[in-house]
Short mmCIF file of C-alpha atoms and ligand atoms in Angstrom, two decimals:
data_model
loop_
_atom_site.label_atom_id
_atom_site.label_comp_id
_atom_site.label_asym_id
_atom_site.label_seq_id
_atom_site.Cartn_x
_atom_site.Cartn_y
_atom_site.Cartn_z
CA MET A 1 -26.30 -2.70 -26.34
CA ALA A 2 -22.72 -1.48 -26.68
CA LEU A 3 -21.25 -0.39 -23.38
CA THR A 4 -18.68 2.36 -23.68
CA SER A 5 -16.00 1.57 -21.12
CA LYS A 6 -14.96 4.31 -18.73
CA LEU A 7 -11.65 2.46 -18.26
CA PRO A 8 -10.86 1.16 -21.74
CA GLY A 9 -7.13 0.73 -21.13
CA VAL A 10 -7.55 -1.18 -17.88
CA SER A 11 -7.43 -4.95 -17.72
CA THR A 12 -7.79 -7.34 -14.76
CA THR A 13 -5.37 -6.36 -11.99
CA ILE A 14 -2.04 -8.21 -12.07
CA PHE A 15 -2.65 -9.46 -8.50
CA THR A 16 -5.72 -11.38 -9.62
CA VAL A 17 -4.07 -12.57 -12.83
CA MET A 18 -1.03 -14.01 -11.05
CA SER A 19 -2.90 -15.48 -8.08
CA GLU A 20 -5.38 -17.20 -10.41
CA LEU A 21 -2.54 -18.59 -12.50
CA ALA A 22 -0.74 -19.79 -9.37
CA ARG A 23 -3.91 -21.58 -8.29
CA GLU A 24 -4.47 -23.20 -11.70
CA GLU A 25 -0.85 -24.32 -11.86
CA GLY A 26 -0.56 -25.43 -8.24
CA ALA A 27 2.38 -23.01 -7.90
CA LEU A 28 3.87 -21.52 -4.76
CA ASN A 29 2.35 -18.06 -4.65
CA LEU A 30 4.81 -15.27 -3.82
CA SER A 31 2.95 -12.88 -6.13
CA GLN A 32 -0.07 -11.12 -4.55
CA GLY A 33 0.91 -9.54 -1.22
CA TYR A 34 -0.67 -11.44 1.63
CA PRO A 35 0.69 -13.49 4.54
CA ASP A 36 0.33 -17.27 4.62
CA PHE A 37 -0.02 -17.10 8.41
CA ASP A 38 -2.89 -15.88 10.55
CA GLY A 39 -3.44 -12.71 12.55
CA PRO A 40 -2.65 -12.57 16.30
CA PRO A 41 -4.83 -15.04 18.29
CA ALA A 42 -5.88 -12.33 20.77
CA LEU A 43 -7.26 -10.27 17.89
CA LEU A 44 -9.13 -13.23 16.41
CA GLU A 45 -10.59 -13.87 19.85
CA ARG A 46 -11.85 -10.27 20.17
CA VAL A 47 -13.50 -10.35 16.74
CA GLN A 48 -15.07 -13.72 17.54
CA HIS A 49 -16.35 -12.24 20.79
CA TYR A 50 -18.15 -9.39 19.04
CA LEU A 51 -19.40 -11.68 16.29
CA THR A 52 -21.06 -13.98 18.81
CA HIS A 53 -22.31 -11.26 21.19
CA GLY A 54 -24.77 -9.48 18.95
CA HIS A 55 -22.56 -6.82 17.30
CA ASN A 56 -23.63 -7.61 13.77
CA GLN A 57 -25.58 -4.57 12.60
CA TYR A 58 -24.45 -1.41 10.81
CA ALA A 59 -21.60 0.46 12.42
CA PRO A 60 -21.71 4.27 12.34
CA MET A 61 -20.93 5.59 8.86
CA MET A 62 -17.55 7.04 9.88
CA GLY A 63 -16.50 3.95 11.87
CA VAL A 64 -17.08 2.73 15.43
CA PRO A 65 -16.04 5.42 17.95
CA ALA A 66 -13.71 3.09 19.89
CA LEU A 67 -11.71 2.33 16.76
CA ARG A 68 -11.51 5.97 15.70
CA GLU A 69 -10.29 6.85 19.22
CA ALA A 70 -7.67 4.09 19.08
CA ILE A 71 -6.46 5.30 15.67
CA ALA A 72 -6.27 8.91 16.91
CA ASP A 73 -4.23 7.74 19.92
CA LYS A 74 -1.87 5.77 17.72
CA VAL A 75 -1.31 8.70 15.38
CA LEU A 76 -0.53 10.91 18.39
CA ASP A 77 1.82 8.36 20.00
CA LEU A 78 3.74 7.52 16.86
CA TYR A 79 3.72 10.75 14.89
CA GLY A 80 2.92 13.48 17.42
CA CYS A 81 -0.15 14.42 15.42
CA ARG A 82 -3.24 15.36 17.43
CA VAL A 83 -6.38 14.56 15.45
CA ASP A 84 -10.02 14.67 16.47
CA ALA A 85 -11.36 11.10 16.49
CA GLU A 86 -14.86 12.41 15.89
CA ARG A 87 -14.12 14.52 12.81
CA ASP A 88 -10.72 13.62 11.35
CA VAL A 89 -10.69 9.80 11.31
CA THR A 90 -12.81 7.65 8.98
CA VAL A 91 -12.76 3.85 8.93
CA THR A 92 -13.01 2.35 5.44
CA SER A 93 -13.34 -1.01 3.72
CA GLY A 94 -9.62 -1.40 3.17
CA ALA A 95 -7.11 1.21 2.11
CA THR A 96 -8.39 0.69 -1.44
CA GLU A 97 -11.70 2.31 -0.56
CA ALA A 98 -9.96 5.17 1.25
CA LEU A 99 -7.75 5.88 -1.76
CA PHE A 100 -10.77 5.89 -4.06
CA CYS A 101 -12.81 8.18 -1.79
CA ALA A 102 -9.94 10.65 -1.31
CA ILE A 103 -9.39 10.91 -5.06
CA SER A 104 -13.12 11.14 -5.83
CA ALA A 105 -13.62 13.82 -3.19
CA THR A 106 -10.87 16.14 -4.45
CA VAL A 107 -10.09 15.61 -8.10
CA HIS A 108 -12.19 17.35 -10.78
CA PRO A 109 -12.42 16.81 -14.54
CA GLY A 110 -9.37 18.34 -16.24
CA ASP A 111 -7.20 18.18 -13.10
CA GLU A 112 -3.82 16.49 -13.05
CA VAL A 113 -2.63 14.02 -10.42
CA LEU A 114 1.05 13.16 -10.03
CA VAL A 115 2.12 9.62 -9.25
CA PHE A 116 5.58 8.10 -9.01
CA ASP A 117 6.18 5.07 -11.20
CA PRO A 118 6.21 2.21 -10.48
CA ALA A 119 2.79 3.12 -9.01
CA TYR A 120 0.32 0.89 -7.17
CA ASP A 121 -2.31 -0.08 -9.71
CA SER A 122 -5.47 1.33 -8.10
CA TYR A 123 -4.41 5.01 -8.30
CA GLU A 124 -4.70 5.76 -12.01
CA PRO A 125 -8.15 4.19 -12.64
CA ALA A 126 -9.60 6.23 -9.77
CA VAL A 127 -8.13 9.40 -11.29
CA THR A 128 -9.38 8.50 -14.78
CA LEU A 129 -12.92 7.97 -13.46
CA GLN A 130 -12.94 11.61 -12.32
CA GLY A 131 -12.17 12.78 -15.88
CA ALA A 132 -8.71 13.81 -14.72
CA ARG A 133 -5.21 12.98 -16.03
CA THR A 134 -2.52 10.96 -14.28
CA VAL A 135 0.98 12.38 -14.72
CA HIS A 136 3.64 9.71 -14.21
CA VAL A 137 7.06 10.50 -12.79
CA PRO A 138 9.33 7.48 -13.24
CA THR A 139 11.83 6.34 -10.61
CA HIS A 140 14.61 3.87 -11.29
CA PRO A 141 16.69 1.20 -9.55
CA PRO A 142 18.54 0.71 -7.38
CA ALA A 143 17.27 3.52 -5.11
CA PHE A 144 13.98 4.43 -6.85
CA SER A 145 14.45 7.94 -5.52
CA VAL A 146 12.34 10.83 -6.77
CA ASP A 147 13.82 13.31 -9.24
CA TRP A 148 12.45 16.42 -7.55
CA ASP A 149 13.64 18.80 -10.29
CA ARG A 150 11.53 16.83 -12.71
CA VAL A 151 8.55 16.99 -10.34
CA ALA A 152 8.93 20.78 -10.06
CA LYS A 153 8.78 21.09 -13.86
CA LEU A 154 5.59 19.02 -14.06
CA ILE A 155 3.64 21.02 -11.51
CA ASN A 156 1.22 23.56 -12.97
CA ASP A 157 -2.13 25.17 -12.19
CA ARG A 158 -4.00 21.98 -13.08
CA THR A 159 -2.05 19.86 -10.56
CA ARG A 160 -4.62 18.98 -7.90
CA MET A 161 -3.01 16.09 -6.06
CA ILE A 162 0.26 14.23 -5.55
CA ILE A 163 -0.02 10.58 -4.50
CA ILE A 164 2.85 9.31 -2.42
CA ASN A 165 3.53 5.85 -1.07
CA SER A 166 6.26 5.19 1.47
CA PRO A 167 7.21 2.43 2.26
CA HIS A 168 6.71 1.77 -1.41
CA ASN A 169 4.99 -1.08 -3.15
CA PRO A 170 6.44 -2.67 -5.32
CA THR A 171 10.02 -1.41 -4.80
CA GLY A 172 10.40 -1.44 -1.00
CA ALA A 173 11.88 2.08 -1.18
CA VAL A 174 11.40 4.35 1.84
CA TRP A 175 11.34 8.15 1.73
CA ASN A 176 13.69 10.22 3.89
CA ALA A 177 13.82 13.75 5.31
CA HIS A 178 15.19 15.11 2.03
CA ASP A 179 12.09 13.92 0.17
CA ILE A 180 9.88 15.64 2.70
CA ASP A 181 11.89 18.88 2.36
CA CYS A 182 11.47 18.82 -1.40
CA LEU A 183 7.77 18.03 -1.14
CA GLN A 184 7.28 20.91 1.31
CA ARG A 185 8.96 23.33 -1.07
CA ILE A 186 6.99 22.13 -4.07
CA VAL A 187 3.50 22.36 -2.60
CA GLN A 188 3.99 25.55 -0.61
CA GLY A 189 1.57 28.25 -1.75
CA ARG A 190 -0.24 25.93 -4.16
CA ASP A 191 -3.69 24.31 -4.07
CA ILE A 192 -2.33 20.79 -4.14
CA TYR A 193 -3.66 17.97 -1.98
CA LEU A 194 -1.51 15.07 -0.86
CA LEU A 195 -2.72 11.50 -0.73
CA SER A 196 -0.27 9.50 1.36
CA ASP A 197 -0.62 5.75 1.03
CA GLU A 198 1.03 4.50 4.23
CA VAL A 199 -0.30 0.96 4.38
CA TYR A 200 3.23 -0.36 5.13
CA GLU A 201 3.87 2.28 7.81
CA HIS A 202 5.01 -0.31 10.39
CA MET A 203 7.29 -2.23 8.05
CA VAL A 204 10.51 -0.25 7.83
CA PHE A 205 13.90 -1.88 8.25
CA ASP A 206 17.50 -1.33 9.34
CA GLY A 207 16.74 1.45 11.82
CA ARG A 208 14.94 3.70 9.34
CA GLU A 209 11.97 5.80 10.44
CA HIS A 210 8.68 5.96 8.63
CA VAL A 211 8.11 9.53 7.41
CA SER A 212 4.36 9.73 7.92
CA LEU A 213 2.85 12.95 6.60
CA CYS A 214 1.14 13.11 10.00
CA ARG A 215 4.51 14.27 11.38
CA TYR A 216 4.57 17.52 9.36
CA PRO A 217 1.78 19.97 10.23
CA ASP A 218 2.28 22.07 7.08
CA LEU A 219 1.89 18.97 4.91
CA PHE A 220 -0.78 17.30 7.03
CA GLN A 221 -3.16 20.27 6.64
CA ARG A 222 -3.48 19.31 2.93
CA SER A 223 -3.22 15.51 3.33
CA PHE A 224 -5.28 12.37 3.34
CA VAL A 225 -3.21 9.76 5.20
CA VAL A 226 -4.33 6.20 4.48
CA SER A 227 -3.45 2.93 6.20
CA SER A 228 -4.67 -0.68 6.33
CA PHE A 229 -5.22 -3.08 9.21
CA GLY A 230 -5.02 -5.89 6.66
CA LYS A 231 -1.28 -5.28 6.45
CA THR A 232 -0.66 -4.55 10.10
CA TYR A 233 -2.57 -7.52 11.48
CA HIS A 234 -1.92 -10.13 8.74
CA THR A 235 -5.63 -10.08 7.88
CA THR A 236 -5.83 -8.79 4.30
CA GLY A 237 -9.17 -10.56 3.80
CA TRP A 238 -10.90 -8.37 6.38
CA LYS A 239 -10.53 -5.25 4.27
CA ILE A 240 -10.47 -2.67 7.03
CA GLY A 241 -8.46 0.51 6.60
CA TYR A 242 -8.76 4.16 7.47
CA CYS A 243 -8.16 7.71 6.38
CA VAL A 244 -6.89 10.44 8.71
CA ALA A 245 -7.29 13.97 7.37
CA PRO A 246 -8.00 17.47 8.75
CA SER A 247 -11.72 17.95 9.31
CA ALA A 248 -12.40 20.06 6.20
CA LEU A 249 -10.90 17.30 4.06
CA SER A 250 -12.52 14.53 6.11
CA ASP A 251 -15.93 16.17 5.61
CA GLU A 252 -15.55 15.89 1.83
CA PHE A 253 -14.08 12.40 2.16
CA ARG A 254 -17.13 11.24 4.11
CA ARG A 255 -19.52 12.74 1.58
CA VAL A 256 -18.15 10.16 -0.85
CA HIS A 257 -17.50 7.29 1.58
CA GLN A 258 -21.13 7.27 2.78
CA PHE A 259 -22.25 6.39 -0.75
CA VAL A 260 -19.44 4.03 -1.68
CA THR A 261 -19.71 1.51 1.18
CA PHE A 262 -21.51 3.58 3.87
CA THR A 263 -19.67 1.63 6.58
CA SER A 264 -17.53 -1.46 7.24
CA ILE A 265 -17.95 -4.72 9.12
CA THR A 266 -18.86 -4.04 12.75
CA PRO A 267 -17.41 -6.96 14.77
CA VAL A 268 -14.05 -6.60 13.06
CA GLN A 269 -13.92 -2.88 13.82
CA LEU A 270 -14.72 -3.53 17.47
CA GLY A 271 -12.19 -6.34 17.73
CA ILE A 272 -9.44 -4.22 16.18
CA ALA A 273 -10.30 -1.34 18.53
CA ASP A 274 -9.68 -3.57 21.57
CA PHE A 275 -6.51 -5.06 20.15
CA LEU A 276 -4.98 -1.81 18.93
CA SER A 277 -5.16 -0.25 22.39
CA ALA A 278 -4.24 -3.39 24.35
CA HIS A 279 -1.37 -4.62 22.14
CA PRO A 280 0.66 -1.74 20.71
CA GLU A 281 3.67 -4.08 20.80
CA HIS A 282 2.23 -5.84 17.77
CA HIS A 283 2.69 -2.92 15.38
CA LEU A 284 5.83 -1.71 17.18
CA GLN A 285 7.57 -5.06 16.49
CA LEU A 286 6.35 -5.52 12.96
CA GLY A 287 9.47 -3.98 11.40
CA ASP A 288 11.76 -6.48 13.16
CA PHE A 289 9.40 -9.33 12.32
CA TYR A 290 9.45 -8.62 8.60
CA GLN A 291 13.10 -7.60 8.54
CA ALA A 292 13.99 -11.11 9.74
CA LYS A 293 11.90 -12.59 6.91
CA ARG A 294 13.53 -10.30 4.35
CA ASP A 295 16.99 -11.27 5.62
CA LEU A 296 16.18 -14.97 5.51
CA PHE A 297 14.82 -14.75 1.96
CA CYS A 298 17.78 -12.68 0.72
CA ALA A 299 20.33 -14.99 2.39
CA LEU A 300 18.69 -18.03 0.82
CA LEU A 301 19.08 -16.41 -2.61
CA ASP A 302 22.85 -16.05 -2.34
CA ASP A 303 23.36 -18.83 -4.87
CA SER A 304 20.65 -17.73 -7.26
CA PRO A 305 21.33 -16.09 -10.62
CA PHE A 306 19.54 -12.92 -9.42
CA SER A 307 20.87 -9.68 -8.04
CA LEU A 308 18.97 -7.91 -5.33
CA VAL A 309 19.05 -4.76 -3.27
CA PRO A 310 17.49 -5.62 0.10
CA SER A 311 14.17 -3.90 0.47
CA ALA A 312 14.06 -0.96 2.93
CA GLY A 313 10.41 -1.51 3.88
CA THR A 314 7.11 -3.30 2.96
CA TYR A 315 6.99 -7.07 2.61
CA PHE A 316 8.26 -7.20 -0.95
CA GLN A 317 11.66 -7.97 -2.42
CA LEU A 318 12.66 -7.15 -5.99
CA LEU A 319 14.96 -9.48 -7.92
CA ASP A 320 16.86 -8.29 -10.98
CA TYR A 321 17.02 -11.21 -13.40
CA SER A 322 18.95 -9.55 -16.24
CA ALA A 323 21.87 -11.99 -15.77
CA TYR A 324 19.47 -14.93 -16.08
CA SER A 325 17.15 -14.04 -18.98
CA ASP A 326 16.25 -11.28 -21.42
CA GLU A 327 12.55 -12.17 -21.48
CA MET A 328 10.01 -9.47 -20.68
CA ASP A 329 9.10 -9.65 -16.99
CA THR A 330 5.45 -10.33 -17.86
CA GLU A 331 6.52 -13.39 -19.88
CA LEU A 332 9.00 -14.63 -17.33
CA ALA A 333 6.50 -14.33 -14.45
CA VAL A 334 4.04 -16.51 -16.36
CA ARG A 335 6.71 -19.01 -17.47
CA LEU A 336 8.09 -19.44 -13.95
CA THR A 337 4.58 -20.01 -12.63
CA ARG A 338 3.80 -22.64 -15.30
CA GLU A 339 7.14 -24.41 -15.54
CA LYS A 340 8.76 -23.92 -12.15
CA LYS A 341 5.61 -23.59 -10.05
CA LEU A 342 6.60 -20.27 -8.50
CA ALA A 343 4.48 -17.14 -8.94
CA SER A 344 5.76 -13.54 -8.71
CA ILE A 345 4.68 -10.11 -9.93
CA PRO A 346 6.28 -8.45 -12.98
CA MET A 347 7.42 -4.88 -12.29
CA SER A 348 6.79 -3.29 -15.66
CA VAL A 349 3.00 -3.31 -15.21
CA PHE A 350 3.37 -0.53 -12.62
CA TYR A 351 5.02 1.82 -15.13
CA GLU A 352 3.41 4.01 -17.79
CA HIS A 353 6.27 3.11 -20.16
CA ASP A 354 8.47 0.00 -20.15
CA PRO A 355 11.25 0.97 -17.72
CA GLY A 356 13.79 -1.18 -19.55
CA HIS A 357 14.99 -2.97 -16.43
CA ARG A 358 14.21 -6.59 -15.72
CA MET A 359 12.69 -7.22 -12.32
CA LEU A 360 10.20 -9.43 -10.54
CA ARG A 361 8.59 -8.77 -7.16
CA PHE A 362 8.37 -11.47 -4.51
CA CYS A 363 6.28 -11.28 -1.32
CA PHE A 364 8.13 -12.44 1.78
CA ALA A 365 5.15 -12.27 4.17
CA LYS A 366 5.33 -16.05 4.39
CA ASP A 367 6.26 -18.78 6.82
CA ASP A 368 9.99 -19.50 6.80
CA GLU A 369 9.30 -22.90 5.26
CA THR A 370 7.44 -21.28 2.33
CA LEU A 371 10.36 -18.87 1.83
CA ARG A 372 12.78 -21.82 1.80
CA ARG A 373 10.74 -23.61 -0.85
CA GLY A 374 10.53 -20.45 -2.97
CA ALA A 375 14.26 -19.77 -2.67
CA GLU A 376 15.07 -23.39 -3.57
CA ILE A 377 13.18 -23.01 -6.85
CA LEU A 378 14.91 -19.70 -7.59
CA CYS A 379 18.35 -21.16 -6.85
CA SER A 380 17.66 -24.07 -9.19
CA LEU A 381 17.20 -21.78 -12.22
N1 PMP B 401 -1.93 0.52 -1.23
C1 PMP B 401 -0.88 -0.28 -1.37
C2 PMP B 401 0.44 0.32 -1.72
C3 PMP B 401 -1.01 -1.64 -1.21
O1 PMP B 401 0.03 -2.45 -1.37
C4 PMP B 401 -2.27 -2.16 -0.87
C5 PMP B 401 -2.32 -3.64 -0.71
N2 PMP B 401 -3.28 -4.31 -0.70
C6 PMP B 401 -3.35 -1.29 -0.73
C7 PMP B 401 -3.14 0.05 -0.92
C8 PMP B 401 -4.74 -1.76 -0.43
O2 PMP B 401 -4.93 -2.13 0.89
P1 PMP B 401 -6.28 -2.84 1.38
O3 PMP B 401 -6.10 -4.29 1.14
O4 PMP B 401 -6.41 -2.48 2.80
O5 PMP B 401 -7.38 -2.30 0.53
N1 LIG B 402 -1.45 -4.90 -2.32
C1 LIG B 402 -1.34 -6.27 -2.68
C2 LIG B 402 -0.06 -6.45 -3.48
O1 LIG B 402 0.61 -5.53 -3.79
C3 LIG B 402 -2.47 -6.79 -3.49
C4 LIG B 402 -3.82 -6.23 -3.24
C5 LIG B 402 -4.78 -6.70 -4.27
O2 LIG B 402 -4.75 -7.85 -4.66
N2 LIG B 402 -5.60 -5.83 -4.72
O3 LIG B 402 0.28 -7.55 -3.79
#
């Protein structure tokens, strides 16, 4: 039987490709974004507690109440946004599930969805599966700022959603008040939803502020705001995230979520609920924690043949290698993994069209010793 693919242009995600290659080659893996250190011991203890005290059956479909309350409190404390834990907060199996549910719940066949390239790789396939079209708006180094005049020209009656991601993976760019102003002007009076991927919300550097869409009531009323505890608590393997959205949007979101995963792992939800309320200092200090890692990694690369603009947020650093090689980034990433035993992520895969620049992405969510070993290899090139 011939299966007609619904995603014919999509191959295995670059994160899997590079991590598999790193494993095969025994290479240091600075490609896929995950820490090589564990989550906070007090959090592990709480999850262990629930795991061994009989909390191992289905959680409520929308998430355990204590966790939804803790998320609502956090959103109020940090962004001044009062949401109803009962109706407006849904716990999901990672941010990936939340992104998929938000897109599935809102986007119809024939609609258009705007994304900014380089774009995280899960957005477009989810749009394509709805029979809709992804419209790519490229951004370029060094600032990767949005050309808002271009965005205005691309908006039309078919535009159903704009997907935004600040702090931005893979560039580390962070939006500012000007971006929000422009976004407000562009969506005003139009039936456009916003999907705000804020998984790196706590990782902003050099005194910047994260511009959560939760801060802007006019934008929030049309937004799905998505985050991930995998990022915040160094536990990417737990796959717990959430979506905060006004109740009308959350109702539609849950209609999909209940048939995608129904619910997510109970003891982890309960453990995170305890930890989130008891240890707000963890997420409040995350920016400083990762800024120190970024600074260490960048300082160690002083003698490398690469040029870099320090990342403004996330746990990724881009290196421009144009002075070192004119290979395609996809080729260089593979060659460095095979020959130099260092894995990274090529940037061009996140663009609709080859952007012409030459950059690799490195994850600095690693122990200092790992960063030293990675930098040593890069300096030896
Ligand atoms: N969005 C972005 C921008 C990401 O970098 C990630 C990283 N994994 C995700 C979404 C997915 O998060 P999760 O692992 O919680 O599904
Ligand atoms: N978000 C992670 C990254 O950018 C990877 C997540 C995944 O492997 N799907 O590296």
